PDB file of C-alpha atoms in Angstrom:
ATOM      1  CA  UNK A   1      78.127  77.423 112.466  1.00  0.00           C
ATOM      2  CA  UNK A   2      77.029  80.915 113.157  1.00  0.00           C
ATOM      3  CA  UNK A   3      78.659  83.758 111.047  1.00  0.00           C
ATOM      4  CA  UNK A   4      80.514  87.192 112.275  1.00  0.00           C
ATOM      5  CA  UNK A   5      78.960  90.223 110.715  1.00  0.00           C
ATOM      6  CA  UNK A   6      82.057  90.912 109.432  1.00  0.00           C
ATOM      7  CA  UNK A   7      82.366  87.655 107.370  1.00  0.00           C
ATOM      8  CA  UNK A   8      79.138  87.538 105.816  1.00  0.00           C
ATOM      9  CA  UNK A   9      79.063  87.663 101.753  1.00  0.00           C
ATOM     10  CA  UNK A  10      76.457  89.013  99.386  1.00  0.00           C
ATOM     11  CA  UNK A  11      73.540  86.897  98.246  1.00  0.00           C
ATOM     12  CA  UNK A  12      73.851  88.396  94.781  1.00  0.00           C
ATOM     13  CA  UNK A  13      77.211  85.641  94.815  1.00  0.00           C
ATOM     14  CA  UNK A  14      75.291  82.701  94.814  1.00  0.00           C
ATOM     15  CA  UNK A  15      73.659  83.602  91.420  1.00  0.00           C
ATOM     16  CA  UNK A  16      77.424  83.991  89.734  1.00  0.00           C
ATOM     17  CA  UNK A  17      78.868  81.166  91.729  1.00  0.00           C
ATOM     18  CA  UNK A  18      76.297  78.949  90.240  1.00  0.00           C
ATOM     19  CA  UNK A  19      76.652  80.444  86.379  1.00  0.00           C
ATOM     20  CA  UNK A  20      80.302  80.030  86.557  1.00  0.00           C
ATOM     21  CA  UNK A  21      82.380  79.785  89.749  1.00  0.00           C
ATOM     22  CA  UNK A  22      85.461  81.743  87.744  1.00  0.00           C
ATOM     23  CA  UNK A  23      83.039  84.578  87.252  1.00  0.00           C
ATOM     24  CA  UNK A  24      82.351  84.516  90.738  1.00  0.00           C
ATOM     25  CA  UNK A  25      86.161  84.822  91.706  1.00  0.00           C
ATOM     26  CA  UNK A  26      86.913  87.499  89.467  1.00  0.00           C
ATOM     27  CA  UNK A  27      84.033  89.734  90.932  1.00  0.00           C
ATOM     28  CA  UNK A  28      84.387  88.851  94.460  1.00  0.00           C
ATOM     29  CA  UNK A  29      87.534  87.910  95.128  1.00  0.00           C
ATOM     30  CA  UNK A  30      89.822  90.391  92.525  1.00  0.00           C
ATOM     31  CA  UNK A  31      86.963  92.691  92.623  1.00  0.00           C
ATOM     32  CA  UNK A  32      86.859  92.985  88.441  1.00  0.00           C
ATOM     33  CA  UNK A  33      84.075  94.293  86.613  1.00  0.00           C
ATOM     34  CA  UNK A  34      83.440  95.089  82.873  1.00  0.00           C
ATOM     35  CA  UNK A  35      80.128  96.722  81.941  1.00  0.00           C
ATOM     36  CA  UNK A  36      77.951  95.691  78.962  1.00  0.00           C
ATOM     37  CA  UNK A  37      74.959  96.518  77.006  1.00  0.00           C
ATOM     38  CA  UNK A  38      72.851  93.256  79.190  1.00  0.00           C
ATOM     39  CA  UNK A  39      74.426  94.540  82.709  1.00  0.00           C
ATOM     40  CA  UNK A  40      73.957  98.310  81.754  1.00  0.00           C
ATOM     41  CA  UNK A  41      70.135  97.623  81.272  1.00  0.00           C
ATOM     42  CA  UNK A  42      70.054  95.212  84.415  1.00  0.00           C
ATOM     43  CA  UNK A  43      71.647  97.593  86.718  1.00  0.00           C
ATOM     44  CA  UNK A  44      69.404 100.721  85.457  1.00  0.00           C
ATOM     45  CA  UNK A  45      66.445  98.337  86.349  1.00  0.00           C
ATOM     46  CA  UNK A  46      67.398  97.615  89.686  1.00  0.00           C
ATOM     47  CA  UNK A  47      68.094 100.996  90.670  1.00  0.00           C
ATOM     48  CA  UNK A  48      64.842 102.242  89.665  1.00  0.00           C
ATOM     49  CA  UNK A  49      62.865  99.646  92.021  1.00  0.00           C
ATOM     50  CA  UNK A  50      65.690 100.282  94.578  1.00  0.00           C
ATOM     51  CA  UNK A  51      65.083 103.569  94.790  1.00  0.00           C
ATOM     52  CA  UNK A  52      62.366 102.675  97.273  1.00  0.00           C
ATOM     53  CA  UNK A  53      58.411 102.711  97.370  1.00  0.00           C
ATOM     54  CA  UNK A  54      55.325 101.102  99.221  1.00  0.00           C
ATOM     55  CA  UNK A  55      52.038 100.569  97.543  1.00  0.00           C
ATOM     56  CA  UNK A  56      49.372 100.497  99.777  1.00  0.00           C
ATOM     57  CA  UNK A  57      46.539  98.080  98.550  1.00  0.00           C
ATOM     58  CA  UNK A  58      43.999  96.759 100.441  1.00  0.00           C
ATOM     59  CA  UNK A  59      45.516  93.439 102.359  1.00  0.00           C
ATOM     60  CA  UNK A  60      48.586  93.699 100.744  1.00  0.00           C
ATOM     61  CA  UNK A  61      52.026  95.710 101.277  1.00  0.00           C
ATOM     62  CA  UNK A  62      54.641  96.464  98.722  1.00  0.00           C
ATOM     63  CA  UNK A  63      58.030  97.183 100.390  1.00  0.00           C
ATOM     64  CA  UNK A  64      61.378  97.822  98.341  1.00  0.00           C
ATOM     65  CA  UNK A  65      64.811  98.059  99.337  1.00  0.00           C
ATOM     66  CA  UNK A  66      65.078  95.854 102.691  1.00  0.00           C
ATOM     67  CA  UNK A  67      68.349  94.938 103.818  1.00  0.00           C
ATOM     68  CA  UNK A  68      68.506  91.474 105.034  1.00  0.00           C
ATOM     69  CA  UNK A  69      71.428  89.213 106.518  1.00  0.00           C
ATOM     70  CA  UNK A  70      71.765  85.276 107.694  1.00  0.00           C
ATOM     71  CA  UNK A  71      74.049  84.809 110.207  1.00  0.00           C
ATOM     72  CA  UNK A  72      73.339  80.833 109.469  1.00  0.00           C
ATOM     73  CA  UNK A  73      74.020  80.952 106.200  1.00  0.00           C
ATOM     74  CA  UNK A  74      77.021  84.014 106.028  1.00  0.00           C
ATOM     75  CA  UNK A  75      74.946  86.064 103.924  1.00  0.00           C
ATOM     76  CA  UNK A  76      73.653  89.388 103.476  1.00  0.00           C
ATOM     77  CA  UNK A  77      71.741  91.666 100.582  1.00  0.00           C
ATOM     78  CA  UNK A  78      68.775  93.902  99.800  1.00  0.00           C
ATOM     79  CA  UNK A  79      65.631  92.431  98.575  1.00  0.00           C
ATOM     80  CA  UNK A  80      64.007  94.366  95.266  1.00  0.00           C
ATOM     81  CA  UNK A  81      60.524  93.738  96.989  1.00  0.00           C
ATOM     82  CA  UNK A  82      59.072  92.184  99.625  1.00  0.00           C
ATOM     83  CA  UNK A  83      55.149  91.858  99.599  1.00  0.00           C
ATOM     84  CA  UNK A  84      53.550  91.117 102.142  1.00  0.00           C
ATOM     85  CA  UNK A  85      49.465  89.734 102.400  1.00  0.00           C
ATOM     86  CA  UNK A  86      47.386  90.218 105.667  1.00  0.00           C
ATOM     87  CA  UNK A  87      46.096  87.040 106.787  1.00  0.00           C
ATOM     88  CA  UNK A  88      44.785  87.778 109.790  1.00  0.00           C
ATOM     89  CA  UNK A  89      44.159  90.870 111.214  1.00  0.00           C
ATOM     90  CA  UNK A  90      43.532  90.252 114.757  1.00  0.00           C
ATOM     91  CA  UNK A  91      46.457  86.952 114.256  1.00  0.00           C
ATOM     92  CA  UNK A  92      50.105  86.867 115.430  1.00  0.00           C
ATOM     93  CA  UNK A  93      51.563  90.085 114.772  1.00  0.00           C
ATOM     94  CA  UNK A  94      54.903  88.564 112.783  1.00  0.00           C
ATOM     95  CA  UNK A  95      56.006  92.045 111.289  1.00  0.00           C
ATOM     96  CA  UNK A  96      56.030  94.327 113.822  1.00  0.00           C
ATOM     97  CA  UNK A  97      59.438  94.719 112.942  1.00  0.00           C
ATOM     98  CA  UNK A  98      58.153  96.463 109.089  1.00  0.00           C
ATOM     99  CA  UNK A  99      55.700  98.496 111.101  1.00  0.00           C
ATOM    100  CA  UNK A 100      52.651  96.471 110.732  1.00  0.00           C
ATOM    101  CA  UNK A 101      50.340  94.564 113.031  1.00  0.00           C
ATOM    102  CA  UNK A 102      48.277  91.564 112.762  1.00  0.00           C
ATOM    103  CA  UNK A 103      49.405  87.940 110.554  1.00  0.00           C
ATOM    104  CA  UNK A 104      50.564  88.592 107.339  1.00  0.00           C
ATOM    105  CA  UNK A 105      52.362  86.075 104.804  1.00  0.00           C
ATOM    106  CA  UNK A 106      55.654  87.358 102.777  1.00  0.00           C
ATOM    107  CA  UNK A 107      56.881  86.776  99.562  1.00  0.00           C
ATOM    108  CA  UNK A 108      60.130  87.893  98.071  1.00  0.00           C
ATOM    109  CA  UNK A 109      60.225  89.219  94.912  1.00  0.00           C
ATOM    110  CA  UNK A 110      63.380  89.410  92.947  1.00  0.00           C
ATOM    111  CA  UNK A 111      63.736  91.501  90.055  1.00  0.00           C
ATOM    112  CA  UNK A 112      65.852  89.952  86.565  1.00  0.00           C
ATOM    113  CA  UNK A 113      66.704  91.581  83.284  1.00  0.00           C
ATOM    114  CA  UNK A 114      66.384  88.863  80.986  1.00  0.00           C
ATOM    115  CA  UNK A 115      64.065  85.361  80.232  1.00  0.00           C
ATOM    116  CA  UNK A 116      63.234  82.464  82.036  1.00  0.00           C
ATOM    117  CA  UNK A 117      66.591  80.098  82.801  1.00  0.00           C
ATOM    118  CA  UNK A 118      66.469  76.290  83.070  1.00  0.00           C
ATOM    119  CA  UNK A 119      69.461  76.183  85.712  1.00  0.00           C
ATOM    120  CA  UNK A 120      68.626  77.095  89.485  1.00  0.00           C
ATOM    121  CA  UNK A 121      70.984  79.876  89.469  1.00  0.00           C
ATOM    122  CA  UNK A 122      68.041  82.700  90.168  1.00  0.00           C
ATOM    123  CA  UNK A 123      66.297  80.546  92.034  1.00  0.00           C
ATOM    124  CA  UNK A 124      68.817  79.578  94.296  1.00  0.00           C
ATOM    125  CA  UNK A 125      69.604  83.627  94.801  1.00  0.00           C
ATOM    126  CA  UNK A 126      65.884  84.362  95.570  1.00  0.00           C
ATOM    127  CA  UNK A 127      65.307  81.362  97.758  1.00  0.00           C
ATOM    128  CA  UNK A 128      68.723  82.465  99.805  1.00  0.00           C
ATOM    129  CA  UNK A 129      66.922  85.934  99.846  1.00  0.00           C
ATOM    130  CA  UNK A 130      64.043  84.156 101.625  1.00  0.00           C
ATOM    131  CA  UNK A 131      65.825  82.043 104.241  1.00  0.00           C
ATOM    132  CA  UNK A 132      67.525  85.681 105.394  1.00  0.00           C
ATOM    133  CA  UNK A 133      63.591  86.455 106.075  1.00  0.00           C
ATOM    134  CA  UNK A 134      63.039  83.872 107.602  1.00  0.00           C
ATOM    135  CA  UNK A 135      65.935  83.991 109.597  1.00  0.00           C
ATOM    136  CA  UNK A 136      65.697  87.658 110.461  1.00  0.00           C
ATOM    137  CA  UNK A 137      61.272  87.631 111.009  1.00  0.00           C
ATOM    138  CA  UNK A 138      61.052  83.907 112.535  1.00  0.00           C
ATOM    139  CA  UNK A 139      58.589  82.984 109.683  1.00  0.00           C
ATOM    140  CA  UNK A 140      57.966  80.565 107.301  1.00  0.00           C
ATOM    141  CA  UNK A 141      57.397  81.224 103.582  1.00  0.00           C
ATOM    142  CA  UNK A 142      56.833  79.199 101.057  1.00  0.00           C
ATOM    143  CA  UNK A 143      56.757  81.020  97.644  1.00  0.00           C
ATOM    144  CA  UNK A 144      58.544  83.452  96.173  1.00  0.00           C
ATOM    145  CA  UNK A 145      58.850  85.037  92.982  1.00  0.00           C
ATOM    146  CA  UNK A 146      61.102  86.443  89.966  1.00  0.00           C
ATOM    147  CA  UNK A 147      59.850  89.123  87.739  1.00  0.00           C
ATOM    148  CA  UNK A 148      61.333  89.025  84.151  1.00  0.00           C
ATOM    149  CA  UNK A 149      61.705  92.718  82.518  1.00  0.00           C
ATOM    150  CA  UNK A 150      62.771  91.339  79.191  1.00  0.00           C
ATOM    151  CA  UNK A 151      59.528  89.202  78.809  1.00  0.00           C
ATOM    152  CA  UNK A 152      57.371  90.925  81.132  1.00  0.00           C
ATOM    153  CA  UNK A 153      56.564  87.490  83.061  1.00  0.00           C
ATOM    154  CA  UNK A 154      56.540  86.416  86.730  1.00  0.00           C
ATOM    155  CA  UNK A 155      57.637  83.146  87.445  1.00  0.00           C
ATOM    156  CA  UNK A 156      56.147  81.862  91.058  1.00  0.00           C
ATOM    157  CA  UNK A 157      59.217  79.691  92.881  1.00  0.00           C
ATOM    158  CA  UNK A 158      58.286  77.022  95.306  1.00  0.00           C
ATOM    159  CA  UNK A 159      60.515  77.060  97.800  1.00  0.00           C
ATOM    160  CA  UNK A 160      60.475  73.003  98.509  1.00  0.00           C
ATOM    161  CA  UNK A 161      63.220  71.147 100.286  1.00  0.00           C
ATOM    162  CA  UNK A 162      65.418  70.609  97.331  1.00  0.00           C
ATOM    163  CA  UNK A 163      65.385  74.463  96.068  1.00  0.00           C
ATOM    164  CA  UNK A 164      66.345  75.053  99.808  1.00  0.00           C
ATOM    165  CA  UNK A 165      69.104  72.043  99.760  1.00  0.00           C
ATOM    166  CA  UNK A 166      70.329  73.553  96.954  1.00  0.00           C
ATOM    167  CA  UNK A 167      71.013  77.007  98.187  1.00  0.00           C
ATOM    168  CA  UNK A 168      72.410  75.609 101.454  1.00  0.00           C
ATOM    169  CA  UNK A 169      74.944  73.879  99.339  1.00  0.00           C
ATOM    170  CA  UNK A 170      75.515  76.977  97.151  1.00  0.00           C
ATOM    171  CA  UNK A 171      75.938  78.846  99.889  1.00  0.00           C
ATOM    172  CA  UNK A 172      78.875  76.572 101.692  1.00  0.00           C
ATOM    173  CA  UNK A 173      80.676  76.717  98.398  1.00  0.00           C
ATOM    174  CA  UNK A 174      80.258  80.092  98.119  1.00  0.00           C
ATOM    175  CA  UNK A 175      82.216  80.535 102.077  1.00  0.00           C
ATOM    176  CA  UNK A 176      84.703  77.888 100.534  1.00  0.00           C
ATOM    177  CA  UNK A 177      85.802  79.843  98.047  1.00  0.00           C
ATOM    178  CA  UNK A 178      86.193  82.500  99.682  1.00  0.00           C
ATOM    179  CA  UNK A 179      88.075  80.529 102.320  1.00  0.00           C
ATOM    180  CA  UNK A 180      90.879  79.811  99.564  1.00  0.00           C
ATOM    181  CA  UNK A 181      91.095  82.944  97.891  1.00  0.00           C
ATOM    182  CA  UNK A 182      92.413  81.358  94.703  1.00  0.00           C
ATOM    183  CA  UNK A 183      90.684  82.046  91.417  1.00  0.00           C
ATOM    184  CA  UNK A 184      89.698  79.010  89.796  1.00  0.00           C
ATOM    185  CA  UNK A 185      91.230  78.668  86.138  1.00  0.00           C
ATOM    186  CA  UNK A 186      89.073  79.241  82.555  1.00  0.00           C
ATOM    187  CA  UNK A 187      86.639  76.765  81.328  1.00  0.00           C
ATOM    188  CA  UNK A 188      85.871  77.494  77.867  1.00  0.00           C
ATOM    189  CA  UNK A 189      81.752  76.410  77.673  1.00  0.00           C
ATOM    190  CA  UNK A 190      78.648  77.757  75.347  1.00  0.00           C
ATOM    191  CA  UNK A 191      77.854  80.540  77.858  1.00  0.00           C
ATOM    192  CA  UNK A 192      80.850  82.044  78.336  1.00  0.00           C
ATOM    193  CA  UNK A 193      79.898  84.250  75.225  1.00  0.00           C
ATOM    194  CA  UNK A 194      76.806  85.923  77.224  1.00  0.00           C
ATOM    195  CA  UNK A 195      79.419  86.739  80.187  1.00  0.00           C
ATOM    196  CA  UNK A 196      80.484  90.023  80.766  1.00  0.00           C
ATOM    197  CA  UNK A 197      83.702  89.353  81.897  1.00  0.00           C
ATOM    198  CA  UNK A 198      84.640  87.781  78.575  1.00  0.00           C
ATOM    199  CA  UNK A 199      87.162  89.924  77.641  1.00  0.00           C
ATOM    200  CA  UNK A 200      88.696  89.853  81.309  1.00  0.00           C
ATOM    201  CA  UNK A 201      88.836  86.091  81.703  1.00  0.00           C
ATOM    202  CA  UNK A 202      89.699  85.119  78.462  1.00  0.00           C
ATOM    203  CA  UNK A 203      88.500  81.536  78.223  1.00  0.00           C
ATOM    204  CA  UNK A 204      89.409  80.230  74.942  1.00  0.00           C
ATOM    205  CA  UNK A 205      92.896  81.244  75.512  1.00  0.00           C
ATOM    206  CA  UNK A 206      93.268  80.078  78.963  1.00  0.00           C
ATOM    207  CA  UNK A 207      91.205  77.426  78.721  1.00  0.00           C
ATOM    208  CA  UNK A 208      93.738  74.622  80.882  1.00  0.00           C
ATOM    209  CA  UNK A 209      91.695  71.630  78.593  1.00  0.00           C
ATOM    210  CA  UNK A 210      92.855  73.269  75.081  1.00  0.00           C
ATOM    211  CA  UNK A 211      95.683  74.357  76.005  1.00  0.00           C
ATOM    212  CA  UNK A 212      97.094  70.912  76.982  1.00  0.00           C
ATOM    213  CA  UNK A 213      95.382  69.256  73.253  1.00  0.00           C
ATOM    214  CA  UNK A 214      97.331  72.307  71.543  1.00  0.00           C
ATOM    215  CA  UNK A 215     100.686  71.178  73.571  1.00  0.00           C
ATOM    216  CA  UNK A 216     100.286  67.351  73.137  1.00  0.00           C
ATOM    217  CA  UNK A 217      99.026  68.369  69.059  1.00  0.00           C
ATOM    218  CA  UNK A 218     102.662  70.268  68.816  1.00  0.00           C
ATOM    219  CA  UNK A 219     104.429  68.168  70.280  1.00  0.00           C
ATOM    220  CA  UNK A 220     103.322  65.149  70.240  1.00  0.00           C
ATOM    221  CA  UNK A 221     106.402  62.224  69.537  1.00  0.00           C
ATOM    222  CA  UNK A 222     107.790  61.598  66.309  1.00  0.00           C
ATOM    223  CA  UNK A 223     107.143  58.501  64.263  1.00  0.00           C
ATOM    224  CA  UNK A 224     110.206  56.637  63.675  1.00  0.00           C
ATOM    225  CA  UNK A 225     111.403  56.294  60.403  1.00  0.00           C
TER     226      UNK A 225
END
């Protein structure tokens, strides 16, 4: 399936959609948003690398701020950086389109406020950020990378067949919900204390699971006498 311009959906989804699909909803779908300290810093970060800048070393390319869109996948976004090694300076000329000649190999870089997660959700965003690239510059690439601010660390991301299954799939679910429109109900779970949106979705007093154990606990049969 090939995607309309007009239907395509923001990479930066795929991250929420995989940390909690309600969260996803909420910003997407009924367009909320509630600010706090952990966004605040996160947003100030982006905007300074988004402002824009290319460092010139030698063999290498720093670019910031490149819109890129999948019409395979229905997805669109703007990388933080994209750097880009010469391999071959008299080779294929596969970025032509950035202004540069000769063979050079790309890497994604995707910029996060906080630590190092277990779950794929960054992953999946940066590796969906790469297949736009790939997409858009008919190239291969293999690694990318996330850049921690909180911890000051890189963390270099294979992009193997099951990092790029797993976006693939994140990425139907993501046109799926949108297909439905319907905000899916709270979830109570350890995490939802590091959302944002805590005090919007209000998961311990929505949550479907405790509300049924307080209704059965209430009113739960008599014993006969």
């Amino acid at each position: 399936m090939v995607f309309a311009e007009s239907e395509l959906l923001p990479v930066s989804a795929l991250q929420h959609l995989l940390f909690c699909e309600r969260q996803c909803a909420l910003i997407h779908l009924e367009l909320q948003w509630e600010e706090n300290r952990l966004t605040a810093l996160g947003r100030i970060e982006h905007e300074r690398v988004d402002e824009g800048y290319r460092e010139f070393r030698r063999g290498r390319r720093q670019i910031a701020g490149l819109h890129i869109r999948s019409l395979q996948l229905g997805l669109y976004g703007r990388l933080d950086v994209l750097e880009l090694d010469l391999i071959d300076r008299q080779g294929l000329d596969n970025a032509l389109a950035l202004g540069l000649k000769g063979e050079w190999a790309f890497y994604p870089v995707e910029f996060k406020h906080g630590t190092l997660k277990e779950s794929d959700c960054d992953r999946v965003q940066l590796c969906a950020q790469a297949l736009c690239l790939e997409e858009m510059m008919n190239v291969r690439i293999a690694e990318a990378s996330l850049f921690y601010h909180k911890i000051r660390r890189r963390e270099d991301v294979a992009l193997d067949a099951r990092l790029r299954q797993s976006t693939l799939d994140a990425a139907s679910r993501l046109q799926q919900l949108f297909t439905r429109g319907i905000t899916p109900p709270p979830e109570y779970l350890p995490h939802c204390r590091s959302c944002s949106l805590w005090e919007l979705c209000l998961p311990k007093r929505l949550d479907r699971k405790r509300f049924h154990h307080y209704r059965n606990k209430l009113f739960q049969p008599q014993d006969e006498p």
